[in-house]
Coordinates of C-alpha atoms and ligand atoms in Angstrom, one line a residue:
L139 CA -11.7 -13.7 23.1
T140 CA -7.5 -13.7 22.6
Q141 CA -6.4 -13.9 18.9
Q142 CA -4.2 -17.2 18.9
R143 CA -1.0 -16.0 16.9
Y144 CA -0.8 -12.9 17.7
P145 CA -1.8 -12.4 21.3
V146 CA -4.3 -9.9 22.0
T147 CA -7.3 -9.4 24.3
R148 CA -10.2 -7.7 23.1
L149 CA -10.8 -4.3 25.0
P150 CA -14.3 -3.6 26.6
F151 CA -16.5 -2.4 23.4
S152 CA -20.4 -3.1 23.5
A153 CA -21.2 -6.5 21.9
V154 CA -23.6 -5.6 18.7
S155 CA -27.2 -5.9 19.7
A156 CA -30.5 -6.3 17.8
E157 CA -31.6 -3.3 18.9
D158 CA -27.9 -1.6 17.0
L159 CA -28.5 -3.5 14.1
A160 CA -32.1 -1.7 13.9
A161 CA -30.3 1.8 14.4
F162 CA -28.1 1.2 11.7
E163 CA -31.2 -0.1 9.2
R164 CA -32.6 3.3 10.1
I165 CA -29.5 5.4 9.0
L166 CA -28.7 2.9 6.2
P167 CA -32.1 1.3 5.0
G168 CA -30.6 -1.6 2.6
G169 CA -27.0 -0.8 3.6
V170 CA -26.4 -3.0 6.9
V171 CA -25.4 -6.7 5.9
T172 CA -25.4 -9.8 8.2
D173 CA -25.3 -12.7 5.8
P174 CA -22.0 -14.9 7.1
E175 CA -21.5 -15.4 3.4
V176 CA -21.4 -12.0 2.8
L177 CA -19.1 -11.4 5.8
E178 CA -16.7 -14.1 5.7
A179 CA -14.7 -12.2 2.4
S180 CA -14.4 -9.1 4.6
N181 CA -13.7 -10.6 7.5
V182 CA -9.9 -11.9 6.2
D183 CA -7.4 -10.1 4.4
W184 CA -5.8 -10.1 1.0
L185 CA -2.7 -12.5 2.4
R186 CA -5.6 -14.4 4.0
T187 CA -2.9 -14.4 6.9
V188 CA -5.3 -12.5 9.6
R189 CA -9.5 -13.0 10.0
G190 CA -11.9 -11.2 12.5
C191 CA -15.1 -12.5 13.7
S192 CA -17.1 -9.2 12.8
K193 CA -21.2 -10.3 12.6
V194 CA -22.2 -6.6 10.6
L195 CA -21.0 -4.6 7.5
L196 CA -22.0 -1.2 7.1
R197 CA -22.1 0.4 3.7
P198 CA -23.1 3.9 4.1
R199 CA -23.3 5.6 0.6
T200 CA -22.6 9.5 2.3
S201 CA -20.6 11.2 4.6
Q202 CA -23.7 12.3 6.6
E203 CA -24.5 8.2 6.6
V204 CA -21.2 7.8 7.8
A205 CA -21.3 10.7 10.0
R206 CA -24.4 9.4 11.7
I207 CA -23.2 5.6 12.4
L208 CA -20.0 7.1 13.8
R209 CA -22.0 9.3 16.4
Y210 CA -24.2 6.0 17.1
C211 CA -21.1 4.1 17.8
H212 CA -19.5 6.5 19.9
E213 CA -22.2 6.8 22.0
R214 CA -22.9 2.8 22.2
N215 CA -18.8 2.6 23.1
L216 CA -18.7 0.1 19.3
A217 CA -15.5 -0.5 18.2
V218 CA -15.4 0.1 14.0
N219 CA -13.1 -0.9 11.5
P220 CA -12.9 1.3 8.2
Q221 CA -12.4 -1.1 5.1
G222 CA -11.9 0.3 1.4
G223 CA -11.1 -2.5 -1.3
N224 CA -9.3 -4.7 2.0
T225 CA -6.4 -4.9 -0.4
G226 CA -4.1 -3.7 2.3
M227 CA -0.8 -5.8 3.2
V228 CA -0.2 -5.6 7.0
G229 CA -3.7 -6.7 8.6
G230 CA -5.3 -3.2 9.3
S231 CA -8.1 -3.8 7.2
V232 CA -9.7 -6.5 8.5
P233 CA -11.3 -6.7 12.5
V234 CA -9.3 -8.3 14.9
F235 CA -12.5 -9.1 17.1
D236 CA -16.3 -8.1 16.6
E237 CA -15.4 -4.2 15.5
I238 CA -18.2 -3.5 12.9
I239 CA -16.5 -2.9 9.0
L240 CA -17.8 0.1 8.0
S241 CA -17.2 -0.3 3.7
T242 CA -16.8 2.9 1.5
T243 CA -18.1 0.4 -1.4
L244 CA -20.8 2.6 -2.3
M245 CA -19.4 5.6 -2.1
N246 CA -17.8 5.8 -5.3
R247 CA -19.0 9.2 -7.0
I248 CA -17.0 11.8 -8.8
I249 CA -17.8 14.9 -7.5
S250 CA -15.5 17.1 -9.6
F251 CA -12.6 17.3 -12.2
H252 CA -10.7 20.4 -13.1
S253 CA -9.4 19.9 -16.8
V254 CA -7.1 22.9 -16.3
S255 CA -5.3 22.5 -12.6
G256 CA -6.4 18.7 -13.1
T257 CA -7.9 18.2 -9.3
L258 CA -9.7 15.2 -9.2
V259 CA -12.7 15.3 -6.1
C260 CA -14.1 12.1 -5.5
Q261 CA -15.6 10.0 -3.0
A262 CA -13.2 8.0 -0.9
G263 CA -14.7 4.8 -2.3
C264 CA -13.9 4.9 -6.0
V265 CA -11.8 2.0 -7.0
L266 CA -8.2 3.5 -8.4
E267 CA -8.6 2.0 -11.7
E268 CA -11.9 3.6 -12.5
L269 CA -10.6 6.7 -11.3
S270 CA -7.7 6.1 -13.4
Q271 CA -9.3 5.4 -16.8
Y272 CA -11.9 8.3 -15.8
V273 CA -8.8 11.2 -15.5
E274 CA -7.1 9.4 -18.9
E275 CA -10.2 9.9 -20.6
R276 CA -9.3 13.7 -19.9
G277 CA -6.0 13.7 -21.0
F278 CA -4.6 13.3 -17.4
V279 CA -3.1 10.2 -14.7
M280 CA -3.6 9.5 -11.4
P281 CA -0.4 10.5 -9.6
L282 CA -0.2 6.8 -8.3
D283 CA -0.3 3.7 -9.5
L284 CA 0.0 -0.2 -7.9
G285 CA -0.3 -3.5 -8.6
A286 CA -3.8 -3.9 -6.2
K287 CA -5.5 -1.3 -8.3
G288 CA -8.4 -3.0 -9.8
S289 CA -9.7 -3.4 -6.1
C290 CA -8.4 -1.0 -3.7
H291 CA -10.2 2.0 -3.3
I292 CA -8.6 5.9 -3.2
G293 CA -9.6 6.6 0.6
G294 CA -7.8 3.2 1.2
N295 CA -4.6 4.6 -1.0
V296 CA -4.9 8.1 1.4
A297 CA -5.3 6.1 4.6
T298 CA -2.3 4.0 4.0
N299 CA -0.3 6.7 2.2
A300 CA 0.5 4.2 -0.3
G301 CA 3.8 4.8 -2.2
G302 CA 3.8 2.4 -5.5
L303 CA 4.8 2.5 -8.7
R304 CA 4.8 6.3 -9.7
F305 CA 6.2 7.6 -6.1
L306 CA 9.1 8.3 -8.4
R307 CA 7.9 10.6 -10.5
Y308 CA 5.0 12.3 -8.5
G309 CA 5.8 11.8 -4.9
S310 CA 4.2 11.1 -1.9
L311 CA 0.2 11.5 -1.6
H312 CA 1.4 14.0 1.4
G313 CA 2.0 16.2 -1.8
T314 CA -0.6 15.5 -4.2
V315 CA -3.5 15.1 -1.9
L316 CA -4.8 18.6 -1.9
G317 CA -7.7 18.2 0.3
L318 CA -9.7 15.7 2.5
E319 CA -13.0 15.4 4.2
V320 CA -13.2 13.5 7.4
V321 CA -15.5 11.8 10.0
L322 CA -14.2 11.8 13.2
A323 CA -14.6 9.3 15.5
D324 CA -17.7 11.0 17.1
G325 CA -19.3 11.9 14.2
T326 CA -17.8 15.5 13.5
V327 CA -17.4 16.3 9.7
L328 CA -14.2 17.7 9.0
D329 CA -14.7 19.4 5.7
C330 CA -10.8 20.3 4.5
L331 CA -11.6 19.3 0.8
T332 CA -10.0 22.4 -0.7
S333 CA -8.4 22.3 -3.8
L334 CA -6.2 24.7 -3.6
R335 CA -2.1 24.1 -4.5
K336 CA -0.9 26.7 -1.5
D337 CA -2.5 26.5 1.8
N338 CA -0.6 28.5 5.3
T339 CA -3.4 28.9 6.9
G340 CA -2.1 27.1 10.3
Y341 CA -1.5 23.3 10.9
D342 CA -2.0 21.4 7.8
L343 CA -4.9 19.1 9.4
K344 CA -4.9 16.8 6.3
Q345 CA -1.7 15.3 6.8
L346 CA -2.7 13.5 10.0
F347 CA -4.9 11.4 8.8
I348 CA -3.0 10.3 5.5
G349 CA -1.2 7.3 6.6
S350 CA -3.2 6.8 9.8
E351 CA -4.9 3.8 8.6
G352 CA -8.6 4.3 10.1
T353 CA -7.1 5.3 13.4
L354 CA -7.9 8.9 13.7
G355 CA -10.8 9.2 11.6
V356 CA -13.0 7.6 8.3
I357 CA -12.1 9.5 5.3
T358 CA -15.0 10.0 3.2
A359 CA -13.8 12.2 0.3
V360 CA -10.8 13.1 -1.7
S361 CA -9.4 16.0 -3.2
I362 CA -6.4 14.8 -5.7
Q363 CA -3.5 16.5 -8.0
C364 CA -3.3 15.1 -11.1
P365 CA -0.5 15.5 -13.3
P366 CA -1.1 15.7 -17.7
K367 CA -0.9 12.4 -19.3
P368 CA 2.6 11.7 -20.6
R369 CA 2.7 11.5 -24.3
A370 CA 5.3 9.4 -25.0
V371 CA 5.8 6.1 -22.3
N372 CA 8.8 3.3 -22.9
V373 CA 9.4 0.4 -20.9
A374 CA 12.4 -1.4 -21.1
F375 CA 13.2 -4.7 -19.1
L376 CA 16.8 -5.4 -18.7
G377 CA 18.7 -7.9 -17.1
C378 CA 21.7 -7.4 -14.5
P379 CA 24.4 -9.3 -13.9
G380 CA 24.6 -8.1 -10.0
F381 CA 23.3 -5.7 -7.7
A382 CA 26.5 -3.4 -7.8
E383 CA 25.3 -3.2 -11.7
V384 CA 21.6 -2.7 -10.8
L385 CA 23.0 0.0 -8.8
Q386 CA 25.0 1.8 -11.3
T387 CA 22.3 1.3 -13.9
F388 CA 20.5 3.2 -12.0
S389 CA 22.9 6.1 -11.5
S390 CA 23.0 6.6 -15.4
G391 CA 19.4 6.5 -15.8
K392 CA 19.2 9.0 -13.9
E393 CA 22.5 11.4 -15.4
L394 CA 21.1 10.2 -19.2
L395 CA 17.3 10.2 -19.1
G396 CA 17.2 13.0 -17.0
E397 CA 13.8 14.7 -16.4
I398 CA 11.9 11.4 -18.5
L399 CA 12.7 8.8 -16.1
S400 CA 9.6 7.8 -14.1
A401 CA 9.9 4.5 -12.7
Y402 CA 12.7 2.1 -11.5
E403 CA 11.9 -0.8 -10.5
F404 CA 14.1 -3.9 -9.3
M405 CA 13.3 -7.9 -8.8
D406 CA 15.7 -10.5 -8.5
A407 CA 15.8 -14.0 -10.3
E408 CA 13.8 -16.2 -7.6
C409 CA 10.9 -13.5 -8.3
M410 CA 11.3 -14.0 -11.7
W411 CA 11.0 -17.8 -11.1
L412 CA 7.9 -17.1 -9.1
V413 CA 6.0 -15.2 -12.0
T414 CA 7.0 -17.6 -14.5
H415 CA 6.0 -20.8 -12.4
H416 CA 3.1 -19.7 -10.5
L417 CA 1.0 -17.3 -13.1
H418 CA 2.8 -19.0 -16.6
L419 CA 3.8 -15.7 -17.6
A420 CA 6.9 -15.4 -20.2
S421 CA 10.4 -13.9 -19.3
P422 CA 11.1 -11.5 -22.0
V423 CA 15.1 -11.7 -21.5
Q424 CA 18.0 -14.1 -21.0
E425 CA 17.8 -15.8 -17.5
S426 CA 20.1 -13.2 -15.1
P427 CA 20.6 -12.3 -11.2
F428 CA 18.4 -9.1 -11.4
Y429 CA 16.2 -7.8 -13.6
V430 CA 15.5 -4.3 -13.8
L431 CA 11.7 -2.3 -15.3
V432 CA 13.0 1.5 -16.2
E433 CA 10.2 3.3 -17.8
T434 CA 10.6 7.0 -19.3
S435 CA 7.4 9.3 -19.5
G436 CA 7.7 12.7 -21.4
S437 CA 6.1 14.7 -23.8
R438 CA 7.9 13.8 -27.3
A439 CA 8.6 10.1 -28.6
G440 CA 11.9 11.4 -30.8
H441 CA 13.0 13.0 -28.2
D442 CA 12.3 10.3 -25.2
A443 CA 13.0 7.3 -27.5
E444 CA 16.9 9.2 -28.6
K445 CA 17.6 9.3 -25.4
L446 CA 16.6 6.4 -24.2
S447 CA 18.6 4.2 -26.7
D448 CA 21.4 6.4 -25.6
F449 CA 21.2 5.0 -22.1
L450 CA 20.7 1.5 -23.3
E451 CA 23.6 1.3 -25.6
R452 CA 26.1 2.4 -23.1
A453 CA 24.5 0.1 -20.6
L454 CA 24.7 -2.8 -22.8
S455 CA 28.1 -1.5 -24.0
S456 CA 29.7 -1.3 -20.7
G457 CA 28.3 -4.7 -19.5
L458 CA 26.0 -3.3 -16.6
V459 CA 23.3 -4.8 -18.6
T460 CA 23.2 -8.1 -20.5
D461 CA 19.9 -8.1 -22.2
G462 CA 17.2 -6.2 -22.7
T463 CA 14.0 -5.6 -24.7
V464 CA 11.9 -2.0 -24.8
A465 CA 8.2 -1.7 -25.3
T466 CA 6.0 1.1 -26.4
D467 CA 2.4 0.1 -27.4
Q468 CA 0.3 -0.4 -24.5
T469 CA -0.5 -4.5 -24.8
R470 CA 3.9 -4.9 -24.4
L471 CA 4.2 -2.6 -21.6
K472 CA 1.1 -3.8 -20.0
A473 CA 2.8 -7.5 -20.4
L474 CA 6.2 -5.8 -18.6
W475 CA 4.6 -4.1 -16.4
A476 CA 2.6 -7.5 -15.2
L477 CA 6.1 -9.1 -14.5
R478 CA 6.9 -7.0 -11.6
E479 CA 3.5 -5.8 -10.3
R480 CA 2.3 -9.8 -10.1
I481 CA 4.9 -10.4 -7.6
S482 CA 2.9 -10.4 -4.6
E483 CA 0.2 -12.6 -6.1
A484 CA 2.9 -15.0 -7.5
L485 CA 4.4 -15.3 -3.4
S486 CA 0.9 -15.6 -2.1
R487 CA 0.6 -19.3 -4.4
D488 CA 4.0 -20.6 -3.1
G489 CA 3.1 -20.8 0.8
Y490 CA 2.9 -18.7 3.3
V491 CA 4.4 -15.6 3.0
Y492 CA 6.6 -13.5 5.5
K493 CA 6.8 -9.8 4.5
Y494 CA 8.9 -6.9 5.3
D495 CA 8.5 -3.5 3.5
L496 CA 11.7 -1.8 4.2
S497 CA 13.3 1.6 3.7
L498 CA 17.1 1.3 3.3
P499 CA 20.0 3.5 2.2
T500 CA 20.0 2.2 -1.7
E501 CA 23.5 0.7 -1.7
R502 CA 22.9 -1.6 0.9
L503 CA 18.9 -2.5 -0.1
Y504 CA 20.2 -6.3 -1.4
D505 CA 22.5 -7.1 1.9
L506 CA 19.7 -8.3 3.7
V507 CA 18.3 -10.4 1.5
S508 CA 21.8 -12.5 0.4
D509 CA 22.3 -12.7 4.4
L510 CA 18.8 -13.8 5.3
R511 CA 19.6 -16.5 2.4
A512 CA 22.4 -17.8 4.1
R513 CA 20.9 -17.6 7.7
L514 CA 17.5 -19.3 7.0
G515 CA 18.8 -22.3 4.4
S516 CA 16.4 -24.8 3.6
Q517 CA 14.0 -23.8 6.3
A518 CA 12.7 -21.0 3.7
K519 CA 11.2 -22.1 0.5
H520 CA 12.0 -18.8 -1.2
V521 CA 14.0 -15.7 0.2
V522 CA 13.3 -12.8 -2.6
G523 CA 14.1 -9.3 -2.9
Y524 CA 12.4 -6.6 -4.9
G525 CA 10.8 -3.2 -4.6
H526 CA 11.0 -0.2 -5.7
L527 CA 14.7 0.6 -5.7
G528 CA 14.7 4.2 -7.0
D529 CA 12.8 4.9 -3.7
G530 CA 14.8 3.2 -1.6
N531 CA 12.2 0.5 -0.7
L532 CA 13.2 -3.3 -0.6
H533 CA 10.1 -5.7 -0.5
L534 CA 12.1 -8.4 1.1
N535 CA 9.3 -11.5 1.4
V536 CA 9.8 -15.3 2.7
T537 CA 7.7 -18.1 1.9
S538 CA 7.6 -21.2 3.5
E539 CA 5.2 -24.5 2.5
A540 CA 2.8 -23.3 5.9
F541 CA 3.1 -21.3 9.0
S542 CA 6.1 -21.9 10.8
P543 CA 7.2 -20.2 14.6
S544 CA 10.9 -21.1 14.2
L545 CA 11.3 -19.5 10.4
L546 CA 9.6 -16.8 12.3
A547 CA 11.7 -16.6 15.0
D548 CA 15.0 -16.6 13.0
L549 CA 13.2 -14.0 11.0
E550 CA 12.3 -11.3 14.0
P551 CA 13.6 -9.6 15.3
Y552 CA 16.2 -10.2 13.2
V553 CA 15.3 -8.7 10.4
Y554 CA 14.2 -4.8 12.3
E555 CA 17.4 -5.0 14.1
W556 CA 19.3 -5.2 10.8
T557 CA 17.1 -2.3 9.1
A558 CA 17.3 -0.4 12.8
R559 CA 21.1 -0.4 12.6
Q560 CA 20.7 1.1 8.8
R561 CA 18.2 3.7 10.2
G562 CA 16.1 2.7 7.7
S563 CA 12.3 2.0 8.0
V564 CA 10.1 -0.8 9.0
S565 CA 7.1 -0.2 7.1
A566 CA 8.1 2.0 4.1
E567 CA 4.7 2.1 2.3
H568 CA 2.4 -0.5 3.5
G569 CA 1.9 0.7 7.0
L570 CA 1.4 -0.9 10.3
G571 CA -1.8 -2.2 10.6
F572 CA -1.8 -5.2 13.2
K573 CA 0.6 -6.9 12.2
K574 CA 3.5 -4.1 12.6
R575 CA 2.4 -2.4 15.2
G576 CA 4.5 -4.0 17.6
V577 CA 7.8 -3.1 15.9
L578 CA 7.1 0.6 15.3
S579 CA 10.2 1.3 18.1
Y580 CA 12.8 0.0 15.7
S581 CA 12.1 3.0 13.5
K582 CA 10.7 5.9 15.9
P583 CA 11.5 7.5 19.0
P584 CA 9.3 6.8 22.6
E585 CA 8.8 10.7 22.3
A586 CA 7.0 10.1 18.6
L587 CA 5.5 7.3 20.1
R588 CA 4.0 9.4 23.3
L589 CA 3.0 12.1 20.6
M590 CA 1.0 9.7 18.6
Q591 CA -1.0 8.0 21.5
Q592 CA -1.8 11.6 22.6
L593 CA -2.9 12.6 19.1
K594 CA -4.9 9.0 18.9
A595 CA -6.6 9.7 22.5
L596 CA -7.4 13.6 21.4
L597 CA -9.2 12.7 18.2
D598 CA -10.5 8.9 19.4
P599 CA -10.8 9.1 23.0
K600 CA -12.7 6.2 23.2
G601 CA -11.1 4.6 20.9
I602 CA -13.2 3.3 18.9
L603 CA -12.0 3.7 15.5
N604 CA -9.7 0.5 14.4
P605 CA -8.5 -0.6 17.6
Y606 CA -5.6 -3.0 18.0
K607 CA -4.0 -1.3 15.0
T608 CA -1.1 1.1 14.0
L609 CA -0.1 2.0 17.8
P610 CA 1.8 0.5 19.6
V611 CA 0.9 -1.5 22.2
Q612 CA 0.2 0.3 25.5
A613 CA 3.0 -0.2 28.6
Ligands
FAD269 P1 -8.2 -1.4 2.5 O1 -6.7 -2.3 2.6 O2 -9.2 -1.6 2.9 O3 -7.5 -0.9 4.4 C1 -6.4 -0.2 4.7 C2 -6.1 0.6 5.6 O4 -6.9 1.9 5.5 C3 -7.0 0.1 7.2 O5 -6.5 0.1 8.3 C4 -8.1 0.4 6.8 O6 -8.9 0.4 8.0 C5 -7.9 1.8 6.3 N1 -9.0 2.8 5.7 C6 -9.3 2.1 4.4 N2 -10.4 3.0 3.9 C7 -9.9 4.2 4.7 C8 -10.7 4.9 4.8 N3 -11.9 5.5 3.9 N4 -11.1 6.2 6.0 C9 -10.1 5.5 7.2 N5 -9.4 4.6 7.0 C10 -9.3 3.7 6.0 N6 0.9 -0.7 -1.2 C11 1.9 0.4 -1.9 O7 1.7 1.5 -0.6 N7 2.3 0.4 -3.0 C12 2.4 -0.7 -3.8 O8 2.7 -1.0 -4.4 C13 1.3 -1.8 -3.7 N8 0.9 -2.6 -4.3 C14 -0.2 -3.9 -4.0 C15 -0.1 -4.8 -4.7 C16 -0.8 -5.7 -4.5 C17 -1.7 -6.5 -5.4 C18 -1.7 -5.6 -3.3 C19 -2.5 -6.3 -2.5 C20 -1.5 -4.5 -2.4 C21 -0.3 -3.7 -2.6 N9 -0.4 -2.5 -1.9 C22 0.4 -1.6 -1.9 C23 -1.0 -2.1 -0.4 C24 -1.9 -0.9 0.0 O9 -1.8 -0.6 1.5 C25 -3.1 -1.2 -0.5 O10 -3.1 -1.9 -1.7 C26 -3.9 -0.1 -0.6 O11 -3.4 1.0 -0.5 C27 -4.9 0.0 0.2 O12 -6.2 0.4 -0.5 P2 -7.8 -0.4 0.0 O13 -8.6 0.3 -0.3 O14 -7.3 -1.8 -0.5 O15 -7.6 -0.2 1.8
MLT270 C1 4.3 -4.0 -4.7 O1 5.2 -3.0 -4.6 O2 4.3 -5.1 -5.6 C2 3.6 -4.1 -3.2 O3 3.8 -3.6 -2.5 C3 3.1 -5.2 -2.8 C4 4.2 -6.2 -2.3 O4 5.1 -5.8 -1.6 O5 4.0 -7.5 -2.2
ZN271 ZN1 5.6 -1.7 -3.4

């Protein structure tokens, strides 16, 4: 078996036998799925660009069941692909060949919530949006939010170290995750599910699993710090005449909005074209080369409104912004956010999508987009730039009618070399998965790659957990 578009050969894992299925059925009565129709959805990723051919999907409910499955698979040398909501962007969530899919779908129990500390402890398969609703009813918010909230699981978020739309305010999951329970490749349950804010008792082992994309262990439960729900939220959606003005508006926002600035996202005119044409969303502002979404979150509506109007007045009068609209009620807030959150959905309706998720020096963030537009000319349908500008994170996406090897050859390694020259990252927040593992060396030195391989060998000596993913291909 060899994968076509990305050449890779199946490693010598065992194939699932009838006895294996019977053993799984004993561990998980009713939780073993072999129906090809159900498997079809779990074998293909959200972007529909990678596809595996797994014949079995397992749905455990408890950590003990996960432990028993992994112990068995370890003994039998069976490869396992952990899967959450299957919304990952780098092909890490689906098998490459016939790996067993281990889904967290039924592990969706909230274990505890403490209303003084705001600490939520839950199983890994809880859907992010459902957790948001749960904590919001109690006066808190989740420290992360992303367009995939309706499907992604908290375990998947932690496994990919997802960034998203609240990163600017609440920072990385490396800070907000307080504890994890993880089942290791051999079935050992590692209980680091504490809820302590401070704990310097040696190496912080949970950090290893945050962003490990299912290659070092299966995350079964998460303890996470939830901040209080802001009482006042405003969203301003603004049109900017150029990228220089997008940057200056950001500087001005940091200065004038200060502690209430909670998101600063940008998108270019082509993104607006995509969401208005493919999703029929209406643009709330005049046509502009760039748009920014500025969110404020604070504790007093009057104070925030005063600051925001001062910021907007100055931005308009100085020409940084040419048009804008502000929302405070839930419905309009959501409508403005949708213009930004649904860009990836609009892109996938445009054709084949070449996706790049880069960390770059903020001042140079858009140069690569303009550069590529000129380089690719009419080969590409669209070349778009959007993303988490406040975090220095560009989403550069190119679409074409169908997959084109010559277009790919013009994109890669060009994009990666460009990024490496800026000392940027070839994956800011989506991870490496299957698609990006080959380009890791543009952002990490050989010594770091070697240590990653050593850690993998220590934690998963047989390499059964998410093979062909994240780690560079061994020489
Ligand atoms: P999956 O896609 O199922 O899996 C992702 C990876 O994690 C795989 O390698 C899988 O093996 C592993 N994994 C899953 N669960 C576990 C577990 N319990 N234990 C161990 N490994 C596990 N990402 C961002 O960072 N920021 C964004 O703003 C953002 N927006 C998005 C918007 C849309 C519309 C979509 C479709 C995706 C977006 N993403 C974003 C991508 C992001 O990686 C995922 O949405 C999310 O974090 C993955 O969660 P999931 O449950 O779907 O995981
Ligand atoms: C986003 O910020 O919209 C996500 O990371 C998804 C994407 O890049 O398409
Ligand atoms: Zn993003």
